[in-house]
Amino acid sequence: MALFDIIFEGSKQALEAAKAAVEAAIEKKGSDAKVAFPETAYGLPAIYAATGKKIGTLGELRDALSIVESLIVPEQNLEKALNAGLATALSAEIIEACKYAVEEKPYSEPCVGFISDAVIRSLGVPLVTGDIPGVAVVIGEAPSAQEAAKVIKDYQNKGLLVFLVGKIIDQALEAKVKMGLELRVVPLGYDVTSVIHVVTVAIRAALIFGAVPPGNLEELLKYTRERVPAFVNALGSLSELVVSAGAGAIALGFPVITDQDVQEVPHYLIVQKDYDKIVPTSLEARGIKIKITEVPIPVGFAAAFEGERVRKEDMFAEFGGGRTPAWELVRMRDMADVEDHRIEVIGPDIDTLAPEGGKLPLAILVEVAGKNMQEDFEPVIERRIHYFLNYIEGVMHIGQRDIMWLRISKSTYEAGFRLHHIGEALYAKMLDEFGNIIDKVQVKIYTDKEKVIKLAEEIARPKYEARDARLAGLTDESVDTFYSCLLCQSFAPAHVCIVTPERLGLCGAVSWLDAKATKEINPTGPCQPIVKGECKDEIKGSWDSINKAVQELSHGATKEVNIYSIMENPMTSCGCFECICGVMPEANGVIIVNREYAGMTPLGMTFGELASTTGGGVQTPGFMGMGRQYITSRKFLLAEGGIKRLVWMPKELKEALREKLNQRGKEIGFENFADMIADETVGTDPDSVVAFLNKVGHPALTMDPIM
């Protein structure tokens, strides 16, 4: 059978299976039964993105079958074959939606099924920074578990996000591949239709970050082709259904690499039978370039291990976390005071804890020197310690400064990992990421308790206090330069962040000092200085220079921005934001909801639903994305009256910021201001929230109307 005929046959099989799934679901639940994927604001994302229609019931899902049928036109040309591939994708979504309509929990360990909006948003920053350089979808079955593991681990060690579909999941389990969303190796499901759950990740990226209008199929396919660096490995025997699904992937711009004999399509459908070459062939086909820093340690080192947790039963050595004294510090020294690549361990190493393991004090002192190094860059570089240590397989790092907590697993210790390897990892990555400002690095690791405590008092804490004082003195008025940040433009092409000392980037990852350091590290990179010049309106936060820069950098999409306002020309939002702020008219104030909160808000929308109207690089007066730390900034909603407008936020977020909220409240005349802010324990309906605000005498109720 010719390739196109196989694709058409597969699409017809998928359509028939979708029809049967819908009829079976309606027979069991009725045509009015609700149909939805969990924790998404985009309905059935593939159908919604392609047609603009949100499917809500099984009856509506049955009507959508005609859309699928219209895409299958068995004519011998590439366009019709790719359309049939898209039809297969929509059929797969319908089949999977029926599973969720009929079954309470259609997926169980190890498979995850549908990926929530919140997870996609959390992946935004690592995707735009290159920590996740691409997405690999591996379908089918390798010749052996060992060969399956080799391919998967190769992708994992290169930092890719890997999705698994089919028998390859069992092969990964057999080969003891570490899997899970936190490890960026994600088993979706055993049925080939579960591949739609990675397809909708790409589709929702277009809706969330790219502001692609639902129903604009041409714009959607352009976005996924140009901005989502994904590809498919189809391994083992290829059924008509798998080939047709592959055509759907190609329609989205994702090349398919297979180990089977098929008719090749240059650049799109590629045969590679040599398992040593599958990974490089796949990366080359999608144009993904991997920058690998050689780190001389006996275990894996990759961003994919960042989410790994070392449980108590798996732990060999532990430091800090309130159990032992521990701290970490980066400090600038003169060139003559730093011996490049000198790594010292002062005190007992972890092999002294053998055989049972145990606890030790720990101090990590990283001393750097460079012609372009500045003292302001110390905390920026120091924060990267957290990431670099978490990139080590079997090492878990939490916290920073003198509240850090480190664990090393038994398997990592047994592989030969010792404390000097921490120094090797830090040395390699410091020079790799900060080579433009750092010329020399030396690392001193202390486990001698007396020295750890003594140096904390003599070096670390005085340095922390000096930095805090410096940051406290950094205001928008005290500097003559703000920074633009375009990191997210690879996904949200119209979005521009303006980063100031008192307003960090929406993602929470880029402060003014971070942007300043990024400019030094990469002079032509995503963060560029904007000289403020004369301020047009210091309450709204308006500068001619900022407006000019935003207009140029957004390619004309945004003409004017007021940095301190939510109602008048607010800053655009990308999709990676930590929180959303929205106006609650009934309370004459605003609510804030963080990405981690899955419940309802008093605005009648979840975080995901609010985010679906806020992101994509567009201005949405009354709503805006923000970083957590901006909430307690003195510039927060300055144009609307500041933090006095804050009437509701999730309890977890409120407790995390309680001390700073109370401090800001005290500055404006309110004791224990955090207790005046409603949360979900008060209610998520406007009446309950307003009643609470009246009871506590919240200031928002007596302010000028916000709208």
XYZ file of C-alpha atoms in Angstrom:
707
model
C 0.000 0.000 0.000
C 1.323 3.500 -0.871
C 2.131 5.901 1.979
C -0.825 8.196 1.331
C -3.206 5.226 1.227
C -1.873 4.006 4.581
C -2.500 7.470 6.063
C -6.063 7.612 4.716
C -6.791 4.094 5.961
C -5.453 4.981 9.417
C -7.548 8.152 9.587
C -10.690 6.176 8.660
C -9.914 3.589 11.360
C -9.463 6.389 13.891
C -12.765 7.993 12.876
C -14.652 4.706 13.218
C -13.092 4.132 16.639
C -14.069 7.679 17.669
C -17.669 7.128 16.554
C -17.837 3.890 18.525
C -16.326 5.530 21.626
C -18.843 8.396 21.504
C -21.849 6.077 21.062
C -20.650 3.844 23.908
C -20.168 6.859 26.180
C -23.613 8.284 25.329
C -25.239 4.902 25.957
C -23.619 4.815 29.388
C -23.884 8.480 30.430
C -26.423 10.147 28.120
C -25.902 12.836 25.479
C -26.158 15.665 28.041
C -23.309 14.291 30.130
C -20.391 16.655 30.502
C -17.149 15.991 28.673
C -13.912 17.719 29.666
C -10.265 17.172 30.345
C -9.106 18.055 33.881
C -7.534 21.384 34.861
C -7.710 23.168 31.534
C -9.453 26.322 30.366
C -9.368 25.161 26.734
C -12.088 22.504 26.626
C -10.940 19.811 24.226
C -7.877 21.792 23.101
C -7.308 20.324 19.624
C -10.930 20.763 18.532
C -11.144 24.194 20.218
C -7.938 25.454 18.588
C -8.863 24.115 15.143
C -12.523 25.197 15.098
C -13.031 27.788 17.841
C -15.761 25.591 19.368
C -15.703 24.497 23.008
C -17.245 21.056 23.374
C -19.144 20.669 26.655
C -21.314 17.560 26.315
C -21.185 14.140 24.741
C -23.929 15.226 22.351
C -21.787 18.108 21.147
C -18.886 15.684 20.845
C -20.972 13.489 18.542
C -21.691 16.539 16.367
C -17.931 17.235 16.172
C -17.400 13.941 14.343
C -18.542 15.618 11.128
C -15.558 17.996 11.392
C -13.222 15.006 11.491
C -14.986 13.382 8.565
C -14.651 16.547 6.450
C -10.851 16.429 6.794
C -10.561 12.966 5.225
C -10.439 13.450 1.460
C -8.506 10.511 -0.065
C -6.752 12.325 -2.890
C -3.128 11.503 -3.711
C -1.403 14.690 -2.594
C 0.508 15.812 0.495
C -1.999 18.436 1.627
C -4.865 15.944 1.754
C -2.652 13.355 3.477
C -1.648 15.859 6.175
C -5.284 16.875 6.655
C -6.112 13.203 7.183
C -3.344 13.141 9.787
C -5.014 16.075 11.565
C -8.298 14.152 11.398
C -6.580 11.279 13.196
C -5.408 13.693 15.903
C -8.960 14.996 16.401
C -10.314 11.415 16.485
C -7.720 10.577 19.130
C -8.862 13.558 21.208
C -12.485 12.452 20.928
C -11.594 8.905 22.033
C -9.555 10.194 24.969
C -12.294 12.657 25.946
C -14.742 9.748 26.092
C -12.415 7.958 28.510
C -12.495 10.976 30.833
C -16.290 11.273 30.478
C -16.934 7.634 31.372
C -14.143 6.727 33.784
C -13.441 8.482 37.070
C -9.702 7.890 36.718
C -8.839 6.765 33.174
C -5.084 6.749 33.828
C -3.125 5.175 36.660
C 0.556 4.877 37.551
C 2.882 5.101 35.788
C 0.839 6.858 33.068
C -0.312 10.460 33.439
C -2.725 10.980 30.535
C -3.804 14.597 30.114
C -1.302 17.335 31.031
C -2.814 20.302 32.906
C -2.520 23.954 31.869
C -0.530 24.675 35.046
C 2.180 22.200 34.029
C 2.444 23.768 30.565
C 2.834 27.216 32.107
C 5.506 25.913 34.471
C 7.431 24.615 31.451
C 7.391 28.037 29.789
C 10.524 29.437 31.444
C 12.794 26.381 30.937
C 11.645 26.156 27.311
C 12.442 29.801 26.542
C 15.758 29.750 28.420
C 16.853 26.569 26.647
C 16.991 24.465 29.828
C 14.527 22.310 27.867
C 15.948 22.524 24.334
C 13.262 20.380 22.741
C 10.452 17.838 23.091
C 10.819 14.179 22.091
C 7.757 11.968 21.625
C 8.690 8.274 21.599
C 5.942 5.900 20.421
C 5.932 2.118 20.118
C 8.525 -0.438 21.129
C 12.313 -0.622 20.780
C 14.036 -3.964 19.989
C 14.996 -4.297 23.676
C 14.577 -2.549 27.013
C 18.268 -1.654 26.948
C 17.980 0.089 23.581
C 14.824 1.877 24.725
C 16.618 3.111 27.860
C 19.623 4.228 25.837
C 17.498 6.481 23.628
C 15.399 7.850 26.507
C 18.370 8.550 28.783
C 20.265 10.192 25.938
C 17.399 12.634 25.495
C 17.112 13.071 29.266
C 20.830 13.798 29.654
C 20.550 16.399 26.909
C 17.756 18.124 28.844
C 14.876 17.297 26.474
C 11.327 16.783 27.672
C 10.432 13.191 26.719
C 6.916 11.769 26.328
C 6.400 7.994 26.044
C 3.478 6.178 24.402
C 2.957 2.416 24.103
C 5.088 -0.577 25.106
C 8.186 1.631 25.408
C 6.785 2.559 28.847
C 7.163 -1.035 30.074
C 10.634 -1.192 28.529
C 11.600 1.972 30.427
C 10.284 0.457 33.666
C 12.207 -2.771 33.011
C 15.413 -0.786 32.451
C 14.745 1.238 35.650
C 14.601 4.585 33.835
C 13.600 7.302 36.308
C 10.286 8.722 35.096
C 7.751 11.371 36.044
C 6.860 14.942 35.169
C 9.472 16.196 37.622
C 12.181 14.207 35.783
C 10.957 15.273 32.331
C 10.354 11.702 31.175
C 6.580 11.425 31.016
C 4.723 8.141 30.297
C 1.419 9.264 28.746
C -0.392 5.979 28.102
C -0.336 2.632 26.333
C -2.974 3.369 23.661
C -1.690 5.220 20.615
C -4.534 7.737 21.062
C -2.862 8.969 24.274
C -0.325 10.730 22.057
C -2.938 13.480 21.726
C -2.003 14.567 25.252
C 1.381 15.778 24.052
C -0.157 17.214 20.877
C -2.444 19.367 23.037
C 0.597 20.569 24.987
C 1.899 22.060 21.726
C -1.536 23.360 20.783
C -2.107 25.025 24.157
C 1.358 26.598 23.955
C 0.057 28.409 20.868
C -3.090 29.513 22.711
C -1.386 30.363 26.033
C 1.834 32.012 24.898
C 1.187 32.892 21.265
C -2.315 34.380 21.566
C -3.295 32.366 18.479
C -7.064 32.882 18.017
C -9.073 29.652 18.410
C -10.400 28.627 15.009
C -7.433 29.973 13.059
C -5.972 26.630 11.983
C -3.449 28.184 9.606
C -2.005 30.416 12.341
C -1.973 27.486 14.787
C 0.030 25.263 12.408
C 2.431 28.131 11.695
C 3.020 28.597 15.435
C 3.661 24.921 16.205
C 5.892 24.565 13.140
C 8.028 27.615 13.947
C 8.005 27.782 17.745
C 7.502 24.316 19.271
C 10.752 22.301 18.922
C 9.185 18.836 18.937
C 9.675 15.606 16.974
C 8.429 12.013 17.019
C 10.291 8.695 17.210
C 7.998 5.920 15.935
C 9.656 2.636 16.926
C 8.692 -0.932 16.094
C 5.936 -2.092 13.756
C 3.832 0.699 12.292
C 0.076 0.200 12.042
C -2.032 2.332 9.697
C -3.209 4.251 12.781
C 0.345 5.058 13.911
C 1.356 6.169 10.398
C -1.703 8.394 10.187
C -0.947 9.861 13.619
C 2.562 10.535 12.332
C 1.054 12.493 9.442
C -0.762 14.604 12.025
C 2.558 15.306 13.739
C 4.118 16.311 10.415
C 1.180 18.661 9.765
C 2.074 20.399 13.041
C 5.671 20.725 11.858
C 7.124 17.840 13.867
C 9.342 15.437 11.867
C 8.889 11.690 12.389
C 11.938 9.435 12.669
C 11.297 5.683 12.493
C 13.319 2.475 12.603
C 10.998 0.806 10.064
C 11.115 0.565 6.258
C 8.685 3.188 4.958
C 8.530 5.546 2.027
C 10.583 8.535 3.197
C 9.465 12.157 2.882
C 12.546 14.428 2.924
C 12.851 16.439 6.173
C 9.563 15.056 7.538
C 9.519 11.239 7.531
C 12.999 9.812 8.040
C 14.185 6.218 8.393
C 17.008 5.592 10.878
C 17.585 1.958 11.886
C 20.839 2.509 13.766
C 19.886 3.110 17.413
C 23.179 4.923 18.006
C 22.048 7.509 15.460
C 18.341 7.927 16.313
C 18.986 10.753 18.783
C 21.360 12.840 16.629
C 19.192 12.235 13.540
C 16.107 13.444 15.437
C 17.818 16.550 16.803
C 19.173 17.438 13.372
C 15.776 16.926 11.724
C 14.155 19.464 14.073
C 17.141 21.823 14.084
C 17.763 21.433 17.825
C 21.299 22.306 18.868
C 22.490 20.952 22.200
C 25.175 22.716 24.171
C 26.745 20.197 26.532
C 29.136 21.119 29.309
C 31.331 18.204 30.300
C 31.102 17.777 34.076
C 33.591 15.195 35.421
C 31.343 13.408 37.915
C 30.370 9.697 38.123
C 26.594 10.241 37.715
C 24.327 11.970 35.209
C 24.217 15.747 34.984
C 21.264 17.416 33.244
C 18.418 19.858 33.831
C 16.083 16.861 33.603
C 17.187 15.786 37.108
C 16.213 19.150 38.594
C 12.874 17.891 39.909
C 14.273 14.680 41.423
C 13.496 14.125 45.100
C 15.753 12.131 47.416
C 13.462 10.441 49.948
C 14.613 9.587 53.441
C 14.780 5.871 52.686
C 16.973 6.536 49.610
C 19.264 9.045 51.320
C 22.922 8.456 52.194
C 24.071 11.917 53.309
C 22.211 15.007 54.493
C 23.298 18.584 55.193
C 21.405 21.585 56.598
C 17.621 21.745 56.528
C 17.674 22.585 60.248
C 19.466 19.325 61.003
C 23.048 20.615 60.783
C 24.592 24.065 60.229
C 24.854 24.770 56.486
C 25.270 27.736 54.163
C 26.415 28.682 50.668
C 27.987 31.846 49.340
C 29.437 33.288 46.159
C 31.854 36.152 46.705
C 33.980 38.226 44.382
C 37.737 38.304 44.955
C 40.716 39.946 43.282
C 42.292 37.953 40.448
C 45.395 37.288 42.535
C 43.313 35.735 45.333
C 41.666 33.047 43.187
C 43.438 29.931 41.921
C 41.401 28.702 38.977
C 39.855 25.215 39.364
C 41.095 24.807 42.914
C 38.616 22.589 44.766
C 39.165 21.909 48.474
C 37.206 19.743 50.909
C 38.012 20.893 54.443
C 36.719 18.334 56.927
C 35.408 14.765 56.641
C 34.025 13.559 53.297
C 30.803 11.554 53.019
C 32.620 8.205 52.875
C 33.292 8.693 56.616
C 29.535 8.162 57.086
C 29.684 4.627 55.622
C 28.088 2.184 55.760
C 24.822 3.580 57.157
C 25.111 7.205 56.013
C 24.280 10.222 58.133
C 24.508 13.986 58.554
C 27.313 16.542 58.282
C 27.606 20.321 58.535
C 28.288 22.022 55.190
C 29.550 25.317 53.859
C 30.018 25.891 50.129
C 32.164 28.946 49.430
C 32.522 29.775 45.727
C 35.088 32.499 45.074
C 35.120 34.120 41.639
C 37.244 36.722 39.877
C 36.935 38.419 36.519
C 37.607 41.681 34.745
C 33.876 42.209 34.133
C 32.699 40.859 37.504
C 30.712 43.188 39.786
C 29.710 42.701 43.409
C 26.047 43.165 42.405
C 26.310 39.950 40.393
C 27.189 37.793 43.440
C 23.565 36.972 44.430
C 22.622 36.351 40.785
C 25.395 33.769 40.436
C 24.750 32.363 43.913
C 21.120 31.556 43.072
C 22.367 29.315 40.274
C 23.979 27.013 42.875
C 20.477 25.688 43.523
C 20.003 24.714 39.875
C 23.523 23.400 39.268
C 23.401 21.048 42.257
C 19.927 19.833 41.348
C 21.194 18.953 37.857
C 23.288 16.203 39.515
C 21.531 12.835 39.404
C 20.681 11.755 42.944
C 21.322 15.135 44.583
C 18.502 17.253 46.024
C 19.060 20.912 46.908
C 16.419 23.127 48.532
C 16.644 26.705 49.807
C 19.524 29.136 49.695
C 21.972 31.104 51.838
C 22.022 29.698 55.405
C 18.678 27.886 55.103
C 19.897 25.503 52.397
C 19.222 21.771 52.579
C 21.137 19.124 50.614
C 20.676 15.367 50.264
C 22.783 12.807 48.391
C 21.201 9.459 47.497
C 22.624 6.025 48.244
C 22.864 5.163 44.545
C 24.815 8.361 43.805
C 27.224 7.658 46.676
C 27.646 4.053 45.503
C 28.462 5.358 42.006
C 31.504 7.076 43.505
C 30.149 10.584 44.083
C 32.015 12.552 46.771
C 31.976 16.161 47.977
C 34.698 17.352 45.607
C 32.321 16.482 42.754
C 30.062 19.301 44.001
C 33.010 21.593 43.369
C 33.558 20.122 39.903
C 29.912 20.715 38.940
C 29.930 24.279 40.245
C 33.255 25.071 38.578
C 32.154 23.775 35.170
C 28.750 25.463 35.176
C 29.939 28.792 36.623
C 32.395 29.216 33.760
C 29.914 27.846 31.235
C 27.082 30.243 32.106
C 29.037 33.244 33.371
C 32.176 33.044 31.232
C 31.735 36.635 30.026
C 32.094 38.018 33.540
C 34.043 35.289 35.394
C 37.613 34.339 34.488
C 38.546 32.194 37.511
C 36.655 30.054 40.018
C 37.740 28.242 43.163
C 35.476 26.223 45.457
C 35.961 25.520 49.162
C 33.701 22.939 50.794
C 33.731 22.841 54.590
C 32.317 20.036 56.732
C 34.310 20.820 59.880
C 31.563 22.041 62.244
C 33.672 24.685 64.007
C 34.829 26.191 60.717
C 31.296 26.095 59.233
C 29.908 28.046 62.211
C 32.892 30.434 62.494
C 32.919 31.342 58.790
C 29.144 31.803 58.794
C 29.555 34.562 61.360
C 32.702 36.059 59.836
C 31.950 35.877 56.103
C 28.503 34.604 55.095
C 26.005 36.453 57.312
C 27.732 39.862 57.061
C 27.664 39.435 53.275
C 23.945 38.491 53.300
C 23.129 41.518 55.462
C 25.106 43.881 53.226
C 23.286 42.559 50.155
C 19.878 42.942 51.794
C 20.697 46.531 52.684
C 21.795 47.173 49.086
C 18.592 45.649 47.678
C 16.432 47.601 50.140
C 18.016 50.790 48.829
C 17.370 49.878 45.193
C 14.264 51.719 44.025
C 12.974 52.690 40.610
C 13.948 56.279 41.407
C 17.506 55.351 42.449
C 18.538 54.005 39.022
C 18.668 55.677 35.629
C 18.146 52.483 33.621
C 15.424 49.847 33.391
C 15.754 46.632 31.332
C 13.630 44.967 28.712
C 13.371 41.183 28.844
C 12.433 39.298 25.686
C 13.130 35.756 26.923
C 9.532 34.718 26.329
C 9.292 36.092 22.788
C 10.245 32.699 21.377
C 6.770 31.621 22.564
C 4.907 34.945 23.019
C 6.237 37.030 20.116
C 4.411 40.261 21.066
C 5.283 40.256 24.773
C 7.843 42.588 26.365
C 8.675 42.624 30.086
C 9.986 45.867 31.571
C 12.098 44.936 34.584
C 12.741 47.565 37.255
C 14.214 47.389 40.767
C 10.667 47.380 42.181
C 8.973 45.219 39.533
C 10.601 41.936 38.613
C 9.675 39.901 35.527
C 6.279 38.195 35.457
C 7.884 34.751 35.662
C 9.513 35.676 38.999
C 12.895 34.548 37.671
C 14.310 37.854 36.370
C 15.012 40.680 38.820
C 16.605 44.008 37.886
C 19.996 42.661 39.011
C 19.423 39.478 36.990
C 18.667 41.555 33.903
C 21.739 43.707 34.490
C 23.938 40.612 34.831
C 22.324 38.988 31.767
C 23.229 42.038 29.705
C 26.882 41.718 30.795
C 26.939 37.991 30.137
C 25.245 38.248 26.738
C 25.522 41.819 25.393
C 23.144 41.135 22.482
C 20.841 38.848 24.469
C 17.255 39.090 25.723
C 17.847 41.790 28.373
C 18.697 45.255 27.073
C 19.002 48.553 28.972
C 16.483 51.364 28.511
C 17.606 54.767 29.792
C 14.586 56.136 31.662
C 14.846 59.817 30.869
C 12.075 62.104 32.070
C 9.057 60.512 33.739
C 5.670 61.448 32.228
C 3.620 60.148 35.157
C 5.304 58.790 38.292
C 2.050 57.394 39.718
C 1.082 55.370 36.643
C 4.722 54.620 35.790
C 4.930 56.126 32.312
C 8.071 57.116 30.394
C 8.408 58.101 26.735
C 11.597 56.030 26.509
C 9.809 52.919 27.804
C 6.892 53.396 25.398
C 9.246 53.807 22.465
C 11.187 50.669 23.424
C 8.034 48.590 23.978
C 6.600 49.653 20.620
C 9.805 48.663 18.821
C 10.343 45.416 20.720
C 6.707 44.263 20.401
C 6.852 44.950 16.647
C 4.175 47.605 17.037
C 1.710 45.379 18.933
C 1.895 47.556 22.066
C 2.088 51.342 21.824
C 2.092 52.439 25.465
C 2.643 50.865 28.880
C 1.982 52.098 32.408
C 4.191 49.956 34.602
C 2.286 50.667 37.853
C -1.300 50.326 36.579
C -3.686 47.441 36.010
C -6.500 49.549 34.535
C -4.788 51.828 32.015
C -2.352 50.353 29.470
C -1.024 47.630 31.801
C 2.036 45.611 30.901
C 1.385 42.662 28.615
C 1.527 39.106 29.950
C 3.296 36.158 28.337
C 1.913 32.998 29.939
C 4.786 32.031 32.270
C 3.572 34.360 35.040
C 3.605 33.148 38.655
C 0.357 34.943 39.549
C -2.608 36.740 37.986
C -4.126 39.909 39.399
C -7.717 40.709 38.444
C -10.229 43.397 39.398
C -13.138 42.360 41.637
C -15.719 45.150 41.142
C -17.969 44.038 44.027
C -15.127 44.621 46.498
C -13.663 47.690 44.777
C -10.340 45.877 44.792
C -8.306 43.113 43.214
C -7.758 39.426 43.778
C -4.484 37.606 43.153
C -4.243 33.892 42.363
C -1.051 31.876 41.987
C -0.424 29.110 39.470
C -0.367 26.380 42.139
C -3.917 27.124 43.349
C -6.361 24.874 41.489
C -9.594 26.095 43.054
C -12.199 28.703 42.143
C -11.702 32.442 42.719
C -14.285 35.125 43.574
C -14.169 36.210 39.919
C -15.903 32.948 38.987
C -12.823 31.649 37.174
C -9.901 29.382 38.040
C -6.280 30.373 37.477
C -6.329 28.558 34.138
C -9.499 30.311 32.975
C -8.133 33.712 34.018
C -4.821 32.939 32.339
C -6.549 32.032 29.077
C -7.776 35.635 28.804
C -4.621 37.303 30.136
C -1.582 35.799 28.374
C -0.227 35.800 24.856
C 1.425 39.216 24.870
C -1.759 41.315 24.814
C -2.871 44.139 27.116
C -5.978 43.218 29.123
C -7.027 46.172 31.353
C -8.293 44.845 34.674
C -6.087 41.740 34.491
C -2.335 41.205 34.443
C 0.304 38.579 35.155
C 2.986 39.170 37.762
C 5.762 37.652 39.840
C 5.016 36.796 43.485
C 7.475 39.299 44.887
C 5.827 42.222 43.065
C 2.782 41.868 45.344
C 4.640 43.480 48.259
C 6.461 46.079 46.159
C 5.741 49.713 46.930
C 5.016 50.123 43.220
C 2.296 47.434 43.185
C -0.812 48.996 41.533
C 0.441 52.427 42.544
C -1.944 54.069 40.057
C -4.961 52.370 41.664
C -3.946 52.943 45.285
C -1.472 50.140 45.933
C -1.727 47.146 48.207
C -4.855 48.543 49.906
C -6.719 47.203 46.863
C -5.764 43.585 47.630
C -8.913 41.838 48.928
C -8.470 38.086 48.222
C -5.687 35.583 47.596
C -5.195 31.823 48.166
C -4.224 30.957 51.726
C -0.949 29.268 50.693
C 0.196 32.406 48.879
C -0.902 34.645 51.736
C 0.978 32.597 54.326
C 4.117 32.567 52.166
C 4.028 36.370 51.992
C 2.515 37.046 55.439
C 5.552 38.770 56.946
C 6.020 41.081 53.952
C 2.279 41.770 53.670
C 2.156 42.803 57.310
C 5.250 44.948 56.898
C 3.703 46.748 53.907
C 0.415 47.080 55.778
C 2.160 48.654 58.746
C 3.782 51.203 56.432
C 0.329 52.395 55.314
C -1.263 52.276 58.782
C -2.728 48.771 59.120
C -1.574 46.215 61.687
C -1.718 42.528 60.667
C -2.842 43.453 57.161
C -2.582 39.824 55.994
C -5.531 38.981 58.246
C -7.648 41.606 56.466
C -7.230 39.794 53.133
C -9.834 37.119 52.408
C -8.868 33.658 51.150
C -10.665 30.463 50.103
C -11.416 29.585 53.754
C -13.586 32.737 53.860
C -15.188 31.914 50.523
C -14.862 32.044 46.766
C -18.153 33.814 46.070
C -18.376 37.636 46.010
C -20.984 37.880 48.802
C -18.876 35.938 51.324
C -15.763 37.930 50.459
C -17.502 41.323 50.726
C -19.117 40.342 54.047
C -15.675 39.441 55.401
C -14.155 42.699 54.121
C -16.898 44.697 55.842
C -16.338 42.768 59.067
C -12.596 43.519 59.163
C -12.932 47.067 57.821
C -10.862 46.527 54.690
C -9.658 49.870 53.223
C -10.604 48.957 49.617
C -14.289 49.418 50.454
C -13.877 53.153 51.147
C -11.468 53.984 48.302
C -12.441 55.725 45.059
C -14.102 53.359 42.573
C -11.478 51.225 40.816
C -13.597 51.152 37.638
